[in-house]
Tab-separated table of C-alpha atoms and ligand atoms in Angstrom:
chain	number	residue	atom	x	y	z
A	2	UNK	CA	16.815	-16.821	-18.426
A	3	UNK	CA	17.136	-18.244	-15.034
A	4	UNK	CA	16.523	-21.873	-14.992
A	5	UNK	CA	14.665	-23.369	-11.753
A	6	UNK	CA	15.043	-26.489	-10.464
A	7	UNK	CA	12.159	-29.295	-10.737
A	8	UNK	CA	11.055	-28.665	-6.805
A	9	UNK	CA	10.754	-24.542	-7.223
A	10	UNK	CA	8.428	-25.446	-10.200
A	11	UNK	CA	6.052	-28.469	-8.038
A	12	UNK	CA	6.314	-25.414	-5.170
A	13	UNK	CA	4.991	-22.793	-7.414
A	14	UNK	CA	2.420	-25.093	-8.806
A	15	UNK	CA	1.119	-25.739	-5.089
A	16	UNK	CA	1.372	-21.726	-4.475
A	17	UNK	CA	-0.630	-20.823	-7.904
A	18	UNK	CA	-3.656	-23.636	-7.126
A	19	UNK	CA	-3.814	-21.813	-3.167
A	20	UNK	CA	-3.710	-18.627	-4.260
A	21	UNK	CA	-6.244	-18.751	-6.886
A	22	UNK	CA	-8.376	-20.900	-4.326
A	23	UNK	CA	-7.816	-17.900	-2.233
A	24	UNK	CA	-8.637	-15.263	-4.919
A	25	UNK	CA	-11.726	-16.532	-6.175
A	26	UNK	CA	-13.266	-16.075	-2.428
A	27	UNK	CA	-10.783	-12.711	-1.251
A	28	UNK	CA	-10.450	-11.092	-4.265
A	29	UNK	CA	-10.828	-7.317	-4.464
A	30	UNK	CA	-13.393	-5.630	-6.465
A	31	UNK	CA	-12.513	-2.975	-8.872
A	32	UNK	CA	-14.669	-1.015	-11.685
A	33	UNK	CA	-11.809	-1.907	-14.166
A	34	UNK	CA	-11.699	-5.343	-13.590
A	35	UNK	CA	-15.341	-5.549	-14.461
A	36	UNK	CA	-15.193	-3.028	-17.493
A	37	UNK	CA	-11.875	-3.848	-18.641
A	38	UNK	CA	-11.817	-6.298	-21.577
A	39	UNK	CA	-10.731	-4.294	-24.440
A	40	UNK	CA	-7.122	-3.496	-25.041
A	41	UNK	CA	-8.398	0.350	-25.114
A	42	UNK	CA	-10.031	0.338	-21.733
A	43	UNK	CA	-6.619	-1.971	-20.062
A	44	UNK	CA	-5.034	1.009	-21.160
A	45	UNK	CA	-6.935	3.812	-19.811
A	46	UNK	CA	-6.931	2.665	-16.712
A	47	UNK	CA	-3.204	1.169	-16.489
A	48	UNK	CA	-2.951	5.435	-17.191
A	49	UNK	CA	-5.186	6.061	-14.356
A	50	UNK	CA	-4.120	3.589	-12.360
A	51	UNK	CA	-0.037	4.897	-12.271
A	52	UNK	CA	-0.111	7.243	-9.066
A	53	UNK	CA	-3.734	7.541	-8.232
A	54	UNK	CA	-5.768	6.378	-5.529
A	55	UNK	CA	-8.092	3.278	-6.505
A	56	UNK	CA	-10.898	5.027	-4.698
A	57	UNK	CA	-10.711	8.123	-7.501
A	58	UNK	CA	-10.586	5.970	-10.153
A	59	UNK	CA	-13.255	4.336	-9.284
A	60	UNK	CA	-15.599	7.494	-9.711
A	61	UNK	CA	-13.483	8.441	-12.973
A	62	UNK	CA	-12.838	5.897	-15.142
A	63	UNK	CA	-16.436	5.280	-16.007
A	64	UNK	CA	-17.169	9.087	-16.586
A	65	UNK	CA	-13.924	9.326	-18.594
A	66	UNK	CA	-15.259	6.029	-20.822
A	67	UNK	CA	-18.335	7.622	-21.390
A	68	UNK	CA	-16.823	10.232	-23.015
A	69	UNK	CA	-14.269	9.081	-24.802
A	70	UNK	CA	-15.566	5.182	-25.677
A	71	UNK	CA	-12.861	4.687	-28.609
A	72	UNK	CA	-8.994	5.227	-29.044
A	73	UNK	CA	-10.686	7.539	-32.147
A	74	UNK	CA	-12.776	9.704	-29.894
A	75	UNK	CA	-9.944	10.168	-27.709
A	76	UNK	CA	-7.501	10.700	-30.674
A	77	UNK	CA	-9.465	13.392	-31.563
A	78	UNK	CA	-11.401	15.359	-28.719
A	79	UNK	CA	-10.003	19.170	-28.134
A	80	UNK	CA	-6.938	18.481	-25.506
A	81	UNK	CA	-8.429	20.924	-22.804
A	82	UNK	CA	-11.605	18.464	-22.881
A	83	UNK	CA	-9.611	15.469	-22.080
A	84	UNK	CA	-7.298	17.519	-19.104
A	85	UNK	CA	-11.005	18.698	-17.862
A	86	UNK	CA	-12.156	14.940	-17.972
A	87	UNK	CA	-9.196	13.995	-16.152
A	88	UNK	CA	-9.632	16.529	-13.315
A	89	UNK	CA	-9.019	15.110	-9.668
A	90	UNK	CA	-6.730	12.292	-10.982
A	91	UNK	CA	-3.462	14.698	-10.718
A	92	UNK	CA	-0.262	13.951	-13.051
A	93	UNK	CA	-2.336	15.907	-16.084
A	94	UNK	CA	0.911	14.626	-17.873
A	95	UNK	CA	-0.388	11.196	-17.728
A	96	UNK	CA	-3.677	12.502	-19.394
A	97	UNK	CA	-1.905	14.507	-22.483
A	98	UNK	CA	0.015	11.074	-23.069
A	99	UNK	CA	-2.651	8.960	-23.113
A	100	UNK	CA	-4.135	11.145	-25.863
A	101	UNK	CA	-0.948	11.298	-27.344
A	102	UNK	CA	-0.878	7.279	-27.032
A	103	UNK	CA	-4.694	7.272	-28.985
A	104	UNK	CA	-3.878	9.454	-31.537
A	105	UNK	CA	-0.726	7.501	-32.631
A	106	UNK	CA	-3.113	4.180	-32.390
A	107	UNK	CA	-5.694	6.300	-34.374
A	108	UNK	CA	-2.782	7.227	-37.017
A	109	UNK	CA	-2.453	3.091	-37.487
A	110	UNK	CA	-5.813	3.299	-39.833
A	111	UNK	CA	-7.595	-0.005	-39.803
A	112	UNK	CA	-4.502	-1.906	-38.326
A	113	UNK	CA	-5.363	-3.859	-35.180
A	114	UNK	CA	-4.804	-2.697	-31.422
A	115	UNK	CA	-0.655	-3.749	-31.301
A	116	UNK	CA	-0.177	-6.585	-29.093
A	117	UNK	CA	3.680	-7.154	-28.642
A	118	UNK	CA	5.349	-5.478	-26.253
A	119	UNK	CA	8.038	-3.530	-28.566
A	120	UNK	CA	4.900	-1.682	-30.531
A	121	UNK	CA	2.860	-1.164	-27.052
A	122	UNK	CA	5.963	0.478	-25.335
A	123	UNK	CA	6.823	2.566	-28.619
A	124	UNK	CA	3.602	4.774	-27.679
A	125	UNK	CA	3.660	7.564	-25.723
A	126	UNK	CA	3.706	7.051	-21.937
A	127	UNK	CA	3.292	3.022	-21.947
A	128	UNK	CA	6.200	1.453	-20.396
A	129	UNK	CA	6.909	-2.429	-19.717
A	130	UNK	CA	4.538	-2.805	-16.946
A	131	UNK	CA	1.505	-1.201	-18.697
A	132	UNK	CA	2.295	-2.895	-21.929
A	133	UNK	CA	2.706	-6.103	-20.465
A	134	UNK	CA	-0.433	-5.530	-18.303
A	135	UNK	CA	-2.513	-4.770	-21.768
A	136	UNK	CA	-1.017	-8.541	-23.171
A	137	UNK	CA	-2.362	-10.132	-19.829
A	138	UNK	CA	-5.667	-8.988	-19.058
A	139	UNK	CA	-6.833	-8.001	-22.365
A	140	UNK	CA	-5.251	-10.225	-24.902
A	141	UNK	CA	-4.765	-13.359	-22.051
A	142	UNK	CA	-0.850	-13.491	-23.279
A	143	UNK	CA	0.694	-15.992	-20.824
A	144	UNK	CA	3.424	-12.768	-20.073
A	145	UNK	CA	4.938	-11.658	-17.110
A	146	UNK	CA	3.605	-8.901	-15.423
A	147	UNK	CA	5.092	-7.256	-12.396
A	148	UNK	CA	4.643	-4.367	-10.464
A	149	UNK	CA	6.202	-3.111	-7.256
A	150	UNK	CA	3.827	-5.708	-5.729
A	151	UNK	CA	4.142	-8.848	-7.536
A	152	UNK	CA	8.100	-8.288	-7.569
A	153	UNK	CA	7.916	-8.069	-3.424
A	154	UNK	CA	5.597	-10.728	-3.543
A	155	UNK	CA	7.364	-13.399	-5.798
A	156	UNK	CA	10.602	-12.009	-3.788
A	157	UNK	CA	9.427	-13.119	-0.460
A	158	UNK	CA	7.813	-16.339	-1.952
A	159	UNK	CA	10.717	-17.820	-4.342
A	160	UNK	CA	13.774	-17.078	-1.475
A	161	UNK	CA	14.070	-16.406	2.335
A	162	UNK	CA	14.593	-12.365	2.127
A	163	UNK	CA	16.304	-11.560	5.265
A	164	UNK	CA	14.061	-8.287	6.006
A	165	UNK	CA	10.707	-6.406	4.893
A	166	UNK	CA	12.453	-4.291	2.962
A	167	UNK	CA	14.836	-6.930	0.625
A	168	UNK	CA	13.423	-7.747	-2.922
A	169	UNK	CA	14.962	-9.686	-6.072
A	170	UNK	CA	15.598	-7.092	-8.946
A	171	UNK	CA	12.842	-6.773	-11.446
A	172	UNK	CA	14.588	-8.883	-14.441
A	173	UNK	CA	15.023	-12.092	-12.104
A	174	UNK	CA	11.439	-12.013	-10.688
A	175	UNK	CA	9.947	-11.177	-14.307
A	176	UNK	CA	12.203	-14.085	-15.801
A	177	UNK	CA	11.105	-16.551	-12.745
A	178	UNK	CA	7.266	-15.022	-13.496
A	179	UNK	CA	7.360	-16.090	-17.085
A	180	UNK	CA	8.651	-19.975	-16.052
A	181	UNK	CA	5.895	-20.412	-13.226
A	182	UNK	CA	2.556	-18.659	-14.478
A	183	UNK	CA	-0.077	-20.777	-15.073
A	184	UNK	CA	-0.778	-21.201	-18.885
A	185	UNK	CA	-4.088	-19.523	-19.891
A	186	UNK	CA	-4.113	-18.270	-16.471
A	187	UNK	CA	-1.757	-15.379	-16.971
A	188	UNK	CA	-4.622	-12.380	-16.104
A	189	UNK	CA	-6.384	-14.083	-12.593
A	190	UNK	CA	-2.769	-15.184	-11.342
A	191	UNK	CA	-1.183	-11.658	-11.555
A	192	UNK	CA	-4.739	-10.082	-10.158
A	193	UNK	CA	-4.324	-12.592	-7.280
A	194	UNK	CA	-0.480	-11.764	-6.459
A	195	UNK	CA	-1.603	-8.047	-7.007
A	196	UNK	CA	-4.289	-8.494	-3.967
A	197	UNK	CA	-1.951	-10.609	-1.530
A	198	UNK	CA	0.653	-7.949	-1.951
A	199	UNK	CA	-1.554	-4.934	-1.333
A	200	UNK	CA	-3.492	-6.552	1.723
A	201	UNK	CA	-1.731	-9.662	3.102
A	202	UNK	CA	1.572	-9.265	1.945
A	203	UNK	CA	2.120	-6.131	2.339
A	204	UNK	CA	5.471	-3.683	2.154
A	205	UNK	CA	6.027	-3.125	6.050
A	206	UNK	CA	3.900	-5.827	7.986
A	207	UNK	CA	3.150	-9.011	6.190
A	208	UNK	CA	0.507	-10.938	8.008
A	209	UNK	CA	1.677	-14.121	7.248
A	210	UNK	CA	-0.235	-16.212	10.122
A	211	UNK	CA	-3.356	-15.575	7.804
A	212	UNK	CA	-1.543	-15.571	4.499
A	213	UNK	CA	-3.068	-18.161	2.171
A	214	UNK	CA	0.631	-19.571	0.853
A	215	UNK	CA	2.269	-19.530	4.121
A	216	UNK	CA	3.234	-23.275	3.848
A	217	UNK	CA	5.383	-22.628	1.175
A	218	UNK	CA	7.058	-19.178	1.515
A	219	UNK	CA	10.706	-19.314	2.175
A	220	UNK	CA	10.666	-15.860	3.915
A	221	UNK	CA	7.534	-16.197	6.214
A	222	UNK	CA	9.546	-17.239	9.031
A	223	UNK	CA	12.308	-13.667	8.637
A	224	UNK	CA	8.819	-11.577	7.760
A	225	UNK	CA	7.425	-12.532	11.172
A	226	UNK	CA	10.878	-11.674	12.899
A	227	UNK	CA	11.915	-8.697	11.223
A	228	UNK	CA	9.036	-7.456	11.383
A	229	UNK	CA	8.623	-7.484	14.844
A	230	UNK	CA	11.979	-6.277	15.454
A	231	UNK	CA	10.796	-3.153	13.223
A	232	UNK	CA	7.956	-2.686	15.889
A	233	UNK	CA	9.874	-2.765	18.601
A	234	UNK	CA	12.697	-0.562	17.688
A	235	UNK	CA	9.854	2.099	16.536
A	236	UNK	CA	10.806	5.360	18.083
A	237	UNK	CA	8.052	6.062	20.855
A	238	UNK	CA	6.390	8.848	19.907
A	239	UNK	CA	5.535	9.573	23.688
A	240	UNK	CA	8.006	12.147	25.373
A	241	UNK	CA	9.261	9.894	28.296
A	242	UNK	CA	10.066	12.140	31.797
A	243	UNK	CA	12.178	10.343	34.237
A	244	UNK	CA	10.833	7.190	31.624
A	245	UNK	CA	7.082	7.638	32.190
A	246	UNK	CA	4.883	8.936	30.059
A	247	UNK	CA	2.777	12.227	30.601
A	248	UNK	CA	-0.684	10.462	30.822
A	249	UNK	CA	1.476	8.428	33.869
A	250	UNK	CA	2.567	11.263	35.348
A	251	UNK	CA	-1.162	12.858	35.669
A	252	UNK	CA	-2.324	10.313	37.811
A	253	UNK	CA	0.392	10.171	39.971
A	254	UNK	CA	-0.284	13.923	39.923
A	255	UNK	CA	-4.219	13.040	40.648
A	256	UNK	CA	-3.303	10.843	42.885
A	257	UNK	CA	-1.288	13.078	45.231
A	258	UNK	CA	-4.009	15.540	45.396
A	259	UNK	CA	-6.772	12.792	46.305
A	260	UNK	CA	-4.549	11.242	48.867
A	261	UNK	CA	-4.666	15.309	50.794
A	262	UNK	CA	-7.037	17.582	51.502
A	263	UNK	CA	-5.350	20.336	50.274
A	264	UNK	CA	-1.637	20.116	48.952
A	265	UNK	CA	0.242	22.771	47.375
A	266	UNK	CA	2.889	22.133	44.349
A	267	UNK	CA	6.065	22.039	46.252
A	268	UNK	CA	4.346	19.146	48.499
A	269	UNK	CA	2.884	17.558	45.134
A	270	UNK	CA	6.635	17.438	44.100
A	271	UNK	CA	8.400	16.461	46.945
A	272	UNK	CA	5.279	13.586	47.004
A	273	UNK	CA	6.557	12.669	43.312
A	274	UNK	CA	10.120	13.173	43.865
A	275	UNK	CA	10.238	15.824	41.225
A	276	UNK	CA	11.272	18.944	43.060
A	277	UNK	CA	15.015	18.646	41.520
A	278	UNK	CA	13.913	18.636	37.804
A	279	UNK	CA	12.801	21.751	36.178
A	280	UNK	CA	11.664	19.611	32.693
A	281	UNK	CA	9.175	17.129	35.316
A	282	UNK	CA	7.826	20.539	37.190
A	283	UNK	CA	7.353	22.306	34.125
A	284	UNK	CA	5.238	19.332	32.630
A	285	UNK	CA	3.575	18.473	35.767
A	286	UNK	CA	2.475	22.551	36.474
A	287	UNK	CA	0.755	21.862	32.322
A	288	UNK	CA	-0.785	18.807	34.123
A	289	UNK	CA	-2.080	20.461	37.346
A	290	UNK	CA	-3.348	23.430	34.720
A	291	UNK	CA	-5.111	20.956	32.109
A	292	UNK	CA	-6.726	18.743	34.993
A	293	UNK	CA	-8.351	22.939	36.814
A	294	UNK	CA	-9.857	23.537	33.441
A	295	UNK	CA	-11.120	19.819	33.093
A	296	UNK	CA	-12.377	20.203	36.455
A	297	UNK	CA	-11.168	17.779	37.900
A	298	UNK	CA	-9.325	20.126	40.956
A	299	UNK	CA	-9.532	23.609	41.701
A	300	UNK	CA	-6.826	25.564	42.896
A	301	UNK	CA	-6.952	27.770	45.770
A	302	UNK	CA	-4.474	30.629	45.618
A	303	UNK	CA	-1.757	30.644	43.551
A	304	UNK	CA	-0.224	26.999	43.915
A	305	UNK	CA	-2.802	24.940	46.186
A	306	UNK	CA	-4.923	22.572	44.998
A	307	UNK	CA	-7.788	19.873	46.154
A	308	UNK	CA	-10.139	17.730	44.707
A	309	UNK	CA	-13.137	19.073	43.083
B	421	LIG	S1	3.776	-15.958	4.156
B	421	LIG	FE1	4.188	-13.824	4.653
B	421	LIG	S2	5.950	-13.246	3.424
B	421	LIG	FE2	5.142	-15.135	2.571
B	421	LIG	S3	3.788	-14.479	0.928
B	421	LIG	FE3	2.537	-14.743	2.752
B	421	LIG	S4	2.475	-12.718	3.753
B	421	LIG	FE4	4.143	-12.700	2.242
């Protein structure tokens, strides 16, 4: 266990009462925050949500509750029913270990839903992130919970990562998680990192001028430069002749025709200083073609052209 100095806890403190301000105003809304409350239903959609668009889920989740309400009626529905029910949410292996997850609850009798991580992650399909997500936001366990999200989050937040793409390992950020969450709290604080990180703070452009923490991140200042540096080193997508772009080249093109009367296409490229380039002629003769059959010119002959 990592231990953190007195002013990374007072920081964190100041981060968790602005974020949650921030949440209770920003926060995103979701079917399965609303219908999630039983361990059951935290774990159906913790199945769902591994891999699958929110939007889907949204539409399925419900439908899938309906039915199969219980771990029991899951347990025991015909396994082609439960692959049909899960139809549009891909992965179908995720759907045959969720049953296989119910039916080994169902085999524990009258025992209660398990609520420690070791007997959550024994069933089928439930790793550390799912089983810690059932503790949080069903039984309110004041347990770390951190997803690819919350780990870039807490990343950028607890130490100045030099790019967008740097992050602390997992262990370190769960083990700085479990110091700093607020007590009781453990459910709306990992909801709230979960929104920043999927629309403020996100993966490749942060957008930390409206970011509700900004005062105390220690990487804002490297997000906001590295992140510009990413923009600008972006390949251009635009092929570049003689360094201009097409769409440049077209009016120059336009241009040279509106200027004469009539011009034909060794004038137009002497006029653009193109005649010694077969690349710029072949692109600008696809340029004097696409602006005849917008109508813009008509051609007279073979290679003369005016205005329309
Ligand atoms: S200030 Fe920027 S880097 Fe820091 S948490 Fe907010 S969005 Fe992320």
């Amino acid at each position: 266990m990592i231990r953190l100095a007195p002013s990374t806890h007072l920081r964190f403190n100041r981060i968790q009462k602005r974020l949650l301000r921030w949440y209770a105003t920003h926060q995103r809304s979701f079917i399965w925050r609303d219908l999630r409350t039983t361990p059951y239903v935290v774990m159906v959609s913790e199945f769902m949500l591994q891999q699958t668009q929110a939007a889907m889920i949204e539409s399925k989740l419900p439908r899938f509750l309906k039915r199969f309400p219980t771990v029991r009626s899951l347990a025991l529905a015909p396994t082609g029913d439960v692959i049909r029910a899960w139809q549009g949410l891909g992965y179908n292996r995720r759907a045959l270990n969720l049953q296989r997850a119910a039916q080994a609850l169902n085999a524990r009798g009258r025992k209660p839903f398990p609520n420690t991580l070791e007997e959550l992650m024994a069933l089928p399909g439930v790793g550390a992130y799912t089983a810690s997500a059932i503790l949080s936001f069903s039984f309110h366990y004041d347990v770390p919970v951190v997803d690819v999200n919350i780990e870039r989050v807490l990343s950028r937040l607890w130490m100045p990562m030099r790019d967008t793409h740097e992050t602390i390992p997992i262990p370190l950020i769960k083990s700085l998680d479990a110091q700093i969450l607020p007590r009781g709290n453990s459910g709306l604080w990992h909801q709230a990192l979960m929104d920043l990180g999927a629309t403020i703070c996100t993966k490749r452009n942060p957008k930390c001028e409206i970011c509700p923490v900004l005062a105390e991140c220690k990487s804002a200042k490297n997000m906001i430069r590295t992140r510009t540096i990413a923009k600008e080193s972006l390949p251009s997508k635009e092929i570049l002749y003689a360094g201009q772009p097409r769409r440049v080249w077209r009016g120059r093109v336009l241009k040279s025709i509106a200027d004469k009367k009539v011009i034909n296409l060794s004038q137009i490229l002497k006029v653009l200083d193109a005649s010694s380039n077969p690349s710029i002629e072949a692109m600008i003769q696809t340029v004097l073609n696409d602006l005849a059959t917008e109508g813009f010119i008509v051609r007279h002959g073979k290679s003369t052209f005016k205005l329309i």
